[in-house]
Tab-separated table of C-alpha atoms in Angstrom:
chain	number	residue	atom	x	y	z
A	9	MET	CA	-148.941	59.555	-183.352
A	10	SER	CA	-149.050	57.681	-185.967
A	11	SER	CA	-149.550	54.284	-186.316
A	12	LYS	CA	-148.081	51.649	-189.050
A	13	VAL	CA	-150.790	48.795	-189.132
A	14	THR	CA	-149.543	46.573	-191.117
A	15	LYS	CA	-151.150	43.840	-193.037
A	16	PRO	CA	-150.436	39.915	-192.963
A	17	ARG	CA	-148.682	38.724	-195.700
A	18	LYS	CA	-150.445	36.809	-197.144
A	19	VAL	CA	-148.522	33.284	-198.263
A	20	SER	CA	-148.472	31.103	-201.047
A	21	LYS	CA	-149.633	27.623	-201.008
A	22	ALA	CA	-145.565	26.430	-202.745
A	23	GLU	CA	-144.627	29.332	-198.886
A	24	LEU	CA	-147.073	26.771	-196.975
A	25	LYS	CA	-145.394	23.222	-198.201
A	26	PHE	CA	-141.848	24.748	-198.269
A	27	ARG	CA	-142.763	25.522	-194.503
A	28	GLU	CA	-144.879	22.422	-193.272
A	29	ALA	CA	-141.674	20.545	-194.784
A	30	PHE	CA	-139.099	22.759	-192.786
A	31	GLU	CA	-141.169	21.838	-189.552
A	32	ARG	CA	-141.496	18.432	-190.366
A	33	LEU	CA	-137.324	18.102	-190.596
A	34	LYS	CA	-136.572	20.096	-187.874
A	35	GLN	CA	-138.832	17.927	-185.831
A	36	GLY	CA	-136.703	15.020	-187.111
A	37	LYS	CA	-140.007	13.444	-188.630
A	38	PRO	CA	-139.872	13.491	-192.046
A	39	ASP	CA	-143.124	12.479	-194.444
A	40	ILE	CA	-140.860	11.853	-197.801
A	41	LEU	CA	-137.363	12.278	-197.113
A	42	PRO	CA	-135.248	9.116	-194.602
A	43	LYS	CA	-135.997	9.432	-191.314
A	44	GLY	CA	-132.403	11.678	-189.889
A	45	THR	CA	-131.725	13.487	-193.189
A	46	PRO	CA	-130.145	16.233	-192.384
A	47	LEU	CA	-131.950	19.640	-192.608
A	48	SER	CA	-130.882	21.730	-196.507
A	49	GLN	CA	-132.152	23.972	-198.341
A	50	ASN	CA	-132.463	21.001	-200.930
A	51	ASN	CA	-133.778	18.739	-198.211
A	52	VAL	CA	-136.525	20.889	-197.621
A	53	ALA	CA	-137.884	21.698	-201.040
A	54	LYS	CA	-137.537	17.340	-201.560
A	55	GLU	CA	-139.297	16.706	-198.187
A	56	ALA	CA	-142.284	19.578	-199.895
A	57	GLY	CA	-141.520	17.192	-202.936
A	58	VAL	CA	-139.800	19.821	-205.503
A	59	ASP	CA	-137.485	19.858	-207.175
A	60	PRO	CA	-134.956	21.495	-205.467
A	61	SER	CA	-134.543	24.257	-207.915
A	62	ALA	CA	-137.966	25.525	-207.142
A	63	LEU	CA	-136.834	26.800	-203.330
A	64	ARG	CA	-134.980	30.177	-204.097
A	65	ARG	CA	-133.537	33.166	-202.543
A	66	VAL	CA	-135.980	35.575	-204.654
A	67	ARG	CA	-139.036	34.071	-204.351
A	68	PHE	CA	-138.718	33.008	-201.079
A	69	PRO	CA	-136.943	34.903	-199.098
A	70	GLU	CA	-137.392	35.483	-195.268
A	71	LEU	CA	-137.700	31.268	-195.688
A	72	VAL	CA	-134.803	30.263	-197.156
A	73	SER	CA	-133.016	32.676	-194.317
A	74	GLU	CA	-134.659	31.127	-191.969
A	75	ILE	CA	-133.919	27.962	-193.293
A	76	GLN	CA	-130.070	29.344	-193.850
A	77	GLU	CA	-130.701	30.809	-189.647
A	78	TRP	CA	-131.849	27.571	-188.295
A	79	ILE	CA	-128.841	25.423	-190.217
A	80	GLU	CA	-126.296	28.199	-188.434
A	81	THR	CA	-127.687	27.832	-184.759
A	82	HIS	CA	-127.902	24.600	-185.277
A	83	LYS	CA	-124.221	23.335	-187.317
A	84	ASP	CA	-123.048	21.711	-183.752
A	85	GLU	CA	-125.671	19.283	-183.121
A	86	LYS	CA	-125.202	16.340	-183.496
A	87	SER	CA	-127.403	14.459	-185.322
A	88	THR	CA	-128.932	11.698	-182.826
A	89	LYS	CA	-128.750	8.583	-184.415
A	90	THR	CA	-130.693	5.639	-183.316
A	91	PRO	CA	-128.542	2.726	-181.991
A	92	ARG	CA	-129.184	0.849	-184.828
A	93	GLN	CA	-127.723	2.991	-186.802
A	94	MET	CA	-125.034	3.812	-184.577
A	95	MET	CA	-124.669	-0.139	-185.278
A	96	LEU	CA	-124.243	0.005	-189.163
A	97	ALA	CA	-121.945	2.817	-189.014
A	98	GLN	CA	-119.699	1.146	-185.932
A	99	ARG	CA	-120.014	-1.519	-188.139
A	100	SER	CA	-118.781	-0.424	-191.659
A	101	LYS	CA	-115.826	1.800	-189.801
A	102	ASN	CA	-114.884	-1.394	-188.369
A	103	ARG	CA	-114.915	-3.050	-191.565
A	104	ASP	CA	-112.927	-0.316	-193.228
A	105	LEU	CA	-110.412	-0.924	-190.534
A	106	LYS	CA	-110.204	-4.610	-191.096
A	107	GLU	CA	-109.822	-4.421	-194.837
A	108	LYS	CA	-107.353	-0.879	-194.641
A	109	TYR	CA	-105.121	-3.407	-191.254
A	110	GLN	CA	-105.410	-6.790	-193.910
A	111	SER	CA	-103.981	-4.235	-196.915
A	112	LEU	CA	-101.274	-2.429	-194.302
A	113	GLU	CA	-100.367	-6.524	-193.305
A	114	GLU	CA	-99.726	-6.882	-197.552
A	115	GLN	CA	-97.554	-4.112	-198.196
A	116	ARG	CA	-95.158	-5.019	-195.257
A	117	ASP	CA	-95.017	-8.558	-196.345
A	118	LYS	CA	-94.230	-7.816	-199.793
A	119	ALA	CA	-91.386	-5.063	-198.193
A	120	LEU	CA	-90.014	-7.543	-196.195
A	121	SER	CA	-89.610	-9.738	-199.512
A	122	GLN	CA	-88.666	-7.526	-201.387
A	123	LEU	CA	-85.688	-6.697	-198.827
A	124	LEU	CA	-84.868	-10.188	-198.565
A	125	ASP	CA	-84.277	-10.674	-202.400
A	126	ALA	CA	-82.574	-7.580	-201.735
A	127	GLN	CA	-80.145	-9.102	-198.764
A	128	ALA	CA	-79.453	-11.787	-200.755
A	129	ARG	CA	-78.492	-10.444	-204.191
A	130	ILE	CA	-75.976	-7.629	-201.689
A	131	LEU	CA	-74.219	-11.695	-200.221
A	132	GLU	CA	-74.334	-12.731	-203.995
A	133	LEU	CA	-72.021	-9.761	-205.795
A	134	THR	CA	-70.082	-9.687	-202.502
A	135	LEU	CA	-68.876	-13.017	-202.928
A	136	GLU	CA	-68.367	-12.802	-206.520
A	137	ASN	CA	-66.564	-10.067	-205.894
A	138	GLN	CA	-63.987	-11.643	-203.394
A	139	SER	CA	-63.909	-14.224	-205.588
A	140	LEU	CA	-62.663	-11.304	-209.010
A	141	ARG	CA	-60.074	-9.980	-206.685
A	142	SER	CA	-58.382	-13.398	-205.249
A	143	GLN	CA	-58.339	-13.800	-209.345
A	144	LEU	CA	-56.773	-11.228	-209.565
A	145	PRO	CA	-52.604	-11.319	-210.104
A	146	THR	CA	-50.732	-9.024	-207.363
A	147	ASN	CA	-48.573	-7.370	-209.042
A	148	THR	CA	-50.825	-5.361	-211.083
A	149	VAL	CA	-48.164	-3.118	-213.083
A	150	THR	CA	-47.145	-4.806	-216.278
A	151	HIS	CA	-44.051	-3.527	-218.340
A	152	LEU	CA	-45.453	-3.193	-221.738
A	153	PHE	CA	-41.238	-3.493	-223.223
A	154	ASP	CA	-38.522	-4.361	-221.691
A	155	ARG	CA	-36.109	-1.283	-220.770
A	156	ASN	CA	-33.168	-3.369	-221.667
A	157	ASN	CA	-33.259	-3.566	-225.013
């Protein structure tokens, strides 16, 4: 019976910083990034105070796998927003809807104006057509020469 004893892996200071940042983001209590920041590999690096390119799968394969697994398992969870954040988001949405509504009203008014202009022009041309038709001689056939001569 051979038992294989595995030595605990030595964790570098950089990996320790990344893991601490990962935990803070999971708990929703970041030190550097704003609260409510979504958890991502780049945000873990930013929260650790380093450039996002420093946290690579080549250097920290286990940690990156853990981050990706956590993101995958928690992707359906809604981020918890404070009542103030929800209110501000609703205000922004309302503002956008009002602007869209005003824009649509302006488009409608412009289209209606163009329609009225077109109808007036059609009426004008119809009247002109009738006037010109009334001026036409009733006999539309003209003889160019007299057959008796």
